[in-house]
Short mmCIF file of C-alpha atoms and ligand atoms in Angstrom, two decimals:
data_model
loop_
_atom_site.label_atom_id
_atom_site.label_comp_id
_atom_site.label_asym_id
_atom_site.label_seq_id
_atom_site.Cartn_x
_atom_site.Cartn_y
_atom_site.Cartn_z
CA MET Z 15 16.18 -7.20 29.47
CA PHE Z 16 16.92 -3.93 27.76
CA VAL Z 17 13.95 -1.80 26.85
CA LEU Z 18 14.26 1.30 24.75
CA TYR Z 19 11.69 4.00 25.29
CA ILE Z 20 11.25 6.80 22.85
CA VAL Z 21 8.46 9.20 23.54
CA LEU Z 22 6.61 10.46 20.50
CA LYS Z 23 3.69 12.84 20.85
CA PHE Z 24 0.67 13.43 18.71
CA ASN Z 25 0.93 16.68 16.93
CA ARG Z 26 -1.05 18.52 14.31
CA PHE Z 27 0.89 19.98 11.47
CA ASP Z 28 0.07 21.60 8.18
CA CYS Z 29 0.90 19.68 5.07
CA ARG Z 30 2.25 21.68 2.20
CA GLU Z 31 -0.21 22.40 -0.55
CA SER Z 32 -0.21 19.45 -2.93
CA GLY Z 33 0.89 20.11 -6.48
CA GLU Z 34 -0.20 18.87 -9.88
CA LYS Z 35 2.19 15.88 -9.80
CA ASP Z 36 1.39 14.93 -6.21
CA VAL Z 37 -0.35 11.83 -5.02
CA THR Z 38 -2.14 12.19 -1.69
CA PHE Z 39 -2.78 9.04 0.32
CA LYS Z 40 -4.13 7.84 3.63
CA VAL Z 41 -1.32 6.10 5.50
CA LEU Z 42 -2.30 2.50 6.31
CA TYR Z 43 1.00 1.04 7.50
CA CYS Z 44 4.44 2.37 8.27
CA GLY Z 45 7.50 0.39 9.32
CA ILE Z 46 9.94 1.29 12.06
CA CYS Z 47 13.47 1.39 10.68
CA HIS Z 48 16.58 1.87 12.76
CA SER Z 49 17.13 5.14 10.87
CA ASP Z 50 13.93 6.43 12.44
CA LEU Z 51 15.48 5.85 15.85
CA HIS Z 52 18.75 7.50 14.80
CA MET Z 53 16.83 10.48 13.43
CA VAL Z 54 14.46 10.86 16.40
CA LYS Z 55 17.52 11.07 18.66
CA ASN Z 56 19.51 13.20 16.19
CA GLU Z 57 22.34 10.69 16.20
CA TRP Z 58 23.42 11.67 12.70
CA GLY Z 59 23.35 15.37 13.53
CA PHE Z 60 20.95 16.62 10.87
CA SER Z 61 17.54 16.10 12.44
CA THR Z 62 15.24 19.10 12.59
CA TYR Z 63 12.27 19.26 14.93
CA PRO Z 64 9.33 18.85 15.11
CA LEU Z 65 10.09 15.62 13.33
CA VAL Z 66 7.63 13.07 12.00
CA PRO Z 67 9.55 9.84 11.29
CA GLY Z 68 8.57 6.95 9.05
CA HIS Z 69 9.90 6.05 5.61
CA GLU Z 70 8.42 2.61 4.96
CA ILE Z 71 4.99 3.86 4.15
CA VAL Z 72 2.03 2.14 2.56
CA GLY Z 73 -1.26 3.85 1.85
CA ASP Z 74 -4.43 4.23 -0.12
CA VAL Z 75 -4.67 7.06 -2.67
CA THR Z 76 -7.32 9.64 -1.80
CA GLU Z 77 -6.50 12.36 -4.29
CA VAL Z 78 -4.27 12.92 -7.29
CA GLY Z 79 -2.99 16.16 -8.80
CA SER Z 80 -4.20 17.25 -12.24
CA ASN Z 81 -1.04 16.07 -13.96
CA VAL Z 82 -0.56 12.71 -12.23
CA GLN Z 83 -0.19 9.96 -14.85
CA LYS Z 84 0.50 6.75 -12.96
CA PHE Z 85 -2.03 6.65 -10.13
CA LYS Z 86 -5.71 7.07 -9.45
CA VAL Z 87 -7.85 7.32 -6.34
CA GLY Z 88 -8.07 3.95 -4.56
CA ASP Z 89 -4.67 2.65 -5.71
CA LYS Z 90 -2.47 1.09 -3.05
CA VAL Z 91 0.83 2.92 -3.01
CA SER Z 92 4.02 3.30 -1.05
CA VAL Z 93 6.80 5.78 -0.37
CA GLY Z 94 10.32 5.04 0.85
CA CYS Z 95 13.27 7.15 1.90
CA ILE Z 96 13.12 10.03 -0.57
CA VAL Z 97 10.38 12.25 -1.91
CA GLY Z 98 12.37 14.45 -4.26
CA ALA Z 99 15.51 14.84 -6.35
CA CYS Z 100 16.71 17.31 -8.98
CA ARG Z 101 15.78 14.93 -11.81
CA SER Z 102 18.50 16.35 -14.05
CA CYS Z 103 21.95 15.47 -12.67
CA ASP Z 104 23.91 12.43 -13.89
CA ASN Z 105 22.69 10.27 -11.05
CA CYS Z 106 19.05 11.20 -11.59
CA THR Z 107 19.40 10.60 -15.32
CA ASP Z 108 20.72 7.12 -14.53
CA HIS Z 109 17.70 6.44 -12.27
CA LEU Z 110 19.95 6.75 -9.23
CA GLU Z 111 17.97 9.52 -7.54
CA ASN Z 112 19.10 8.04 -4.23
CA TYR Z 113 22.54 9.49 -5.06
CA CYS Z 114 21.30 12.89 -6.17
CA PRO Z 115 23.10 15.59 -4.17
CA LYS Z 116 19.82 17.53 -4.09
CA GLN Z 117 17.66 14.60 -3.01
CA ILE Z 118 14.89 15.38 -0.53
CA LEU Z 119 14.51 12.94 2.34
CA THR Z 120 11.04 11.81 3.29
CA TYR Z 121 11.21 13.66 6.60
CA SER Z 122 13.25 16.23 8.46
CA ALA Z 123 14.27 17.80 5.16
CA LYS Z 124 13.12 20.76 3.08
CA TYR Z 125 11.25 20.79 -0.18
CA TYR Z 126 12.63 23.16 -2.78
CA ASP Z 127 9.98 25.69 -1.70
CA GLY Z 128 11.34 25.64 1.86
CA THR Z 129 8.54 23.68 3.48
CA THR Z 130 9.47 20.79 5.76
CA THR Z 131 8.99 17.15 4.85
CA TYR Z 132 7.13 14.93 7.29
CA GLY Z 133 7.23 11.13 7.26
CA GLY Z 134 4.77 8.31 7.53
CA TYR Z 135 3.84 8.32 11.22
CA SER Z 136 0.97 10.42 10.10
CA ASP Z 137 -2.59 9.85 8.96
CA ILE Z 138 -2.11 11.41 5.57
CA MET Z 139 0.80 12.14 3.25
CA ASP Z 140 1.55 13.29 -0.22
CA ALA Z 141 4.46 12.93 -2.59
CA ASP Z 142 5.39 13.55 -6.20
CA GLU Z 143 4.30 10.52 -8.21
CA HIS Z 144 7.88 9.93 -9.35
CA PHE Z 145 8.69 8.84 -5.79
CA VAL Z 146 5.55 6.82 -5.26
CA LEU Z 147 5.49 3.09 -5.96
CA ARG Z 148 2.53 0.89 -6.69
CA ILE Z 149 1.78 -2.05 -4.39
CA LEU Z 150 0.53 -5.03 -6.35
CA ASP Z 151 -2.77 -6.60 -5.31
CA ASN Z 152 -1.23 -9.88 -4.22
CA LEU Z 153 1.13 -8.30 -1.71
CA PRO Z 154 -0.25 -7.91 1.84
CA LEU Z 155 0.03 -4.23 2.70
CA ASP Z 156 1.46 -4.68 6.19
CA CYS Z 157 4.21 -6.96 4.86
CA ALA Z 158 4.93 -4.56 2.02
CA ALA Z 159 5.90 -1.67 4.29
CA PRO Z 160 9.36 -2.94 5.37
CA LEU Z 161 10.30 -3.51 1.73
CA LEU Z 162 10.43 0.25 1.20
CA CYS Z 163 13.64 0.63 3.17
CA ALA Z 164 14.88 -2.62 4.71
CA GLY Z 165 13.83 -4.48 1.58
CA ILE Z 166 15.45 -2.31 -1.05
CA THR Z 167 18.53 -1.75 1.11
CA THR Z 168 19.31 -5.45 1.05
CA TYR Z 169 17.83 -6.42 -2.33
CA SER Z 170 19.77 -3.73 -4.14
CA PRO Z 171 23.33 -4.81 -3.24
CA LEU Z 172 22.47 -8.48 -3.79
CA ARG Z 173 21.21 -7.76 -7.30
CA TYR Z 174 23.34 -4.81 -8.28
CA PHE Z 175 26.63 -6.41 -7.36
CA GLY Z 176 25.79 -9.90 -8.57
CA LEU Z 177 25.41 -11.78 -5.31
CA ASP Z 178 22.18 -13.24 -6.63
CA LYS Z 179 23.47 -16.33 -8.43
CA PRO Z 180 22.32 -19.75 -7.27
CA GLY Z 181 25.12 -21.59 -5.52
CA MET Z 182 26.86 -18.48 -4.26
CA HIS Z 183 27.52 -18.17 -0.54
CA VAL Z 184 26.47 -14.93 1.16
CA GLY Z 185 26.84 -13.96 4.80
CA VAL Z 186 24.24 -11.77 6.47
CA VAL Z 187 25.52 -9.98 9.56
CA GLY Z 188 22.86 -9.10 12.11
CA LEU Z 189 19.34 -10.45 12.15
CA GLY Z 190 17.23 -7.38 12.75
CA GLY Z 191 14.91 -5.58 10.36
CA LEU Z 192 17.37 -5.53 7.46
CA GLY Z 193 18.98 -8.88 8.16
CA HIS Z 194 15.81 -10.88 8.07
CA VAL Z 195 14.74 -9.54 4.67
CA ALA Z 196 18.30 -10.03 3.38
CA VAL Z 197 18.05 -13.72 4.31
CA LYS Z 198 14.69 -14.08 2.62
CA PHE Z 199 15.78 -12.37 -0.60
CA ALA Z 200 19.05 -14.29 -0.81
CA LYS Z 201 17.31 -17.60 -0.21
CA ALA Z 202 14.74 -16.74 -2.87
CA MET Z 203 17.63 -16.11 -5.28
CA GLY Z 204 19.01 -19.58 -4.62
CA VAL Z 205 21.99 -18.34 -2.67
CA LYS Z 206 23.48 -20.26 0.26
CA VAL Z 207 23.04 -18.04 3.31
CA THR Z 208 24.99 -17.93 6.56
CA VAL Z 209 23.72 -15.63 9.28
CA ILE Z 210 26.47 -14.11 11.41
CA SER Z 211 25.38 -12.76 14.78
CA THR Z 212 26.70 -12.04 18.25
CA SER Z 213 23.66 -13.72 19.79
CA PRO Z 214 23.51 -17.52 19.63
CA ASN Z 215 19.83 -17.36 20.50
CA LYS Z 216 19.05 -15.99 17.03
CA LYS Z 217 20.01 -19.29 15.48
CA GLU Z 218 16.56 -20.78 15.64
CA GLU Z 219 14.96 -17.79 13.96
CA ALA Z 220 17.66 -17.70 11.29
CA VAL Z 221 17.69 -21.36 10.40
CA LYS Z 222 14.23 -22.61 11.28
CA HIS Z 223 12.02 -19.64 10.49
CA LEU Z 224 13.90 -17.84 7.77
CA GLY Z 225 15.59 -20.79 6.11
CA ALA Z 226 19.23 -19.76 6.46
CA ASP Z 227 21.62 -22.61 5.67
CA SER Z 228 23.93 -22.01 8.58
CA PHE Z 229 24.65 -19.77 11.54
CA LEU Z 230 27.90 -18.33 12.84
CA VAL Z 231 28.36 -16.80 16.29
CA SER Z 232 30.72 -13.93 15.59
CA ARG Z 233 32.23 -14.04 19.09
CA ASP Z 234 33.17 -17.70 18.64
CA GLN Z 235 36.74 -17.66 17.35
CA ASP Z 236 36.69 -21.31 16.31
CA GLN Z 237 33.52 -20.98 14.27
CA MET Z 238 34.81 -17.80 12.66
CA LYS Z 239 38.15 -19.40 11.84
CA ALA Z 240 36.50 -22.38 10.24
CA ALA Z 241 34.58 -20.06 7.91
CA ILE Z 242 37.56 -17.99 6.71
CA GLY Z 243 37.60 -17.49 2.96
CA THR Z 244 34.27 -19.15 2.27
CA MET Z 245 31.93 -16.32 1.26
CA ASP Z 246 31.32 -14.59 -2.06
CA GLY Z 247 29.77 -11.64 -0.31
CA ILE Z 248 28.58 -10.28 3.00
CA ILE Z 249 25.68 -7.95 3.69
CA ASP Z 250 26.50 -6.27 6.98
CA THR Z 251 23.32 -4.83 8.49
CA VAL Z 252 24.64 -3.90 11.93
CA SER Z 253 23.98 -0.31 12.91
CA ALA Z 254 26.29 -0.18 15.93
CA GLN Z 255 30.05 -0.09 16.07
CA HIS Z 256 31.55 -3.53 15.47
CA PRO Z 257 34.82 -5.01 14.18
CA LEU Z 258 34.99 -5.36 10.42
CA LEU Z 259 38.22 -7.22 9.91
CA PRO Z 260 36.94 -10.60 11.12
CA LEU Z 261 34.16 -10.23 8.55
CA ILE Z 262 36.53 -9.31 5.76
CA GLY Z 263 38.43 -12.46 6.62
CA LEU Z 264 35.38 -14.56 5.79
CA LEU Z 265 35.42 -13.44 2.17
CA LYS Z 266 36.89 -15.32 -0.73
CA SER Z 267 39.34 -13.40 -2.89
CA HIS Z 268 37.44 -10.60 -4.66
CA GLY Z 269 34.54 -11.17 -2.28
CA LYS Z 270 32.36 -8.16 -1.56
CA LEU Z 271 31.39 -6.63 1.75
CA PHE Z 272 28.39 -4.30 1.84
CA MET Z 273 27.77 -2.07 4.80
CA VAL Z 274 24.11 -1.21 4.87
CA GLY Z 275 23.75 -0.28 8.54
CA ALA Z 276 24.73 3.26 9.43
CA PRO Z 277 26.47 3.39 12.81
CA GLU Z 278 26.69 6.87 14.30
CA LYS Z 279 30.42 6.48 14.96
CA PRO Z 280 33.13 5.63 12.43
CA LEU Z 281 34.08 1.99 12.11
CA ASP Z 282 37.48 0.28 12.25
CA ARG Z 283 40.59 1.83 10.91
CA ALA Z 284 42.07 -0.81 8.69
CA SER Z 285 45.53 -0.78 7.20
CA SER Z 286 45.56 -1.57 3.51
CA PHE Z 287 47.39 -4.82 4.18
CA SER Z 288 44.67 -5.99 6.50
CA PHE Z 289 42.48 -6.58 3.46
CA THR Z 290 44.80 -9.29 2.21
CA HIS Z 291 46.46 -10.31 5.47
CA GLY Z 292 43.50 -10.40 7.81
CA LYS Z 293 44.89 -8.54 10.85
CA GLU Z 294 44.45 -4.90 11.74
CA ASP Z 295 48.18 -4.13 11.67
CA GLY Z 296 48.61 -5.97 8.40
CA SER Z 297 50.32 -9.01 9.91
CA TRP Z 298 49.08 -12.57 9.47
C1 NAG C 19 26.43 10.93 -8.00
O1 NAG C 19 26.46 10.20 -6.78
C2 NAG C 19 27.75 10.02 -6.24
C3 NAG C 19 27.58 9.10 -5.03
O2 NAG C 19 26.83 9.71 -4.03
C4 NAG C 19 28.35 11.37 -5.91
O3 NAG C 19 29.65 11.19 -5.38
C5 NAG C 19 28.40 12.21 -7.16
O4 NAG C 19 28.86 13.49 -6.84
C6 NAG C 19 27.02 12.30 -7.81
N1 NAG C 19 27.13 12.95 -9.10
C7 NAG C 19 26.62 14.12 -9.37
C8 NAG C 19 26.82 14.61 -10.76
O5 NAG C 19 26.01 14.78 -8.56
ZN1 ZN C 20 19.74 14.79 -9.24
ZN1 ZN C 21 15.19 2.94 6.76
#
């Protein structure tokens, strides 16, 4: 068995002074996302320390700034990957703050005033209300936390790029934190779901517990061959290096492949012909 140890230490730090648009909340739950692991180990090269990870955060409002409109003390709220953006560029105007070049990440980043952002592995947090989301009463708070990153990361491509129509066939690669919510969302949308994984022992979880329609072992050439050209889309959640071309081969014409994992090393080089011909060098 492989066990990964990461040592985190308790640390006291000063929060920035909260402003008139800030919502302060007691952190109740916080998910562990693979990005937290990448960031703790500086695998993407932009971590700054001391670092407080956590960007799937659910809490209970304890204080609101004088100009906060949407929240009051006692509300159940959540914060995801970003806590700031310029609010005036084209992306921000289109409600795509996640693409704002001046976005502020929830931790290991700097607010515009130069103070550091700290994430949800903390007892208390604050954020501008624009980046705070309400948690509805009927949603269990512990289950809500992973929706803030894993959830939106998989829901968004399914919806945004139209892979949400009943009867469509979507592949989900990898059955970790992102993969399992991808399966649940896609199934809830009425989509036929095939989980694609290197580990055959994930089949039971995929099919029995999460309701996937079928399971493909990506190392099994015969299974992969039989599935060529059958999928309308693929959500690839794997955050380690892995071959892409076999996945591309599973798509129907005009099928869509979404990479939502963020491996620290670049992925395959693919010749342009490989997209239509299926092999790395462009041959059949
Ligand atoms: C909007 O986001 C895209 C994608 O990240 C980026 O390439 C583009 O520069 C952004 N536009 C502006 C005006 O910042
Ligand atoms: Zn912006
Ligand atoms: Zn995340």
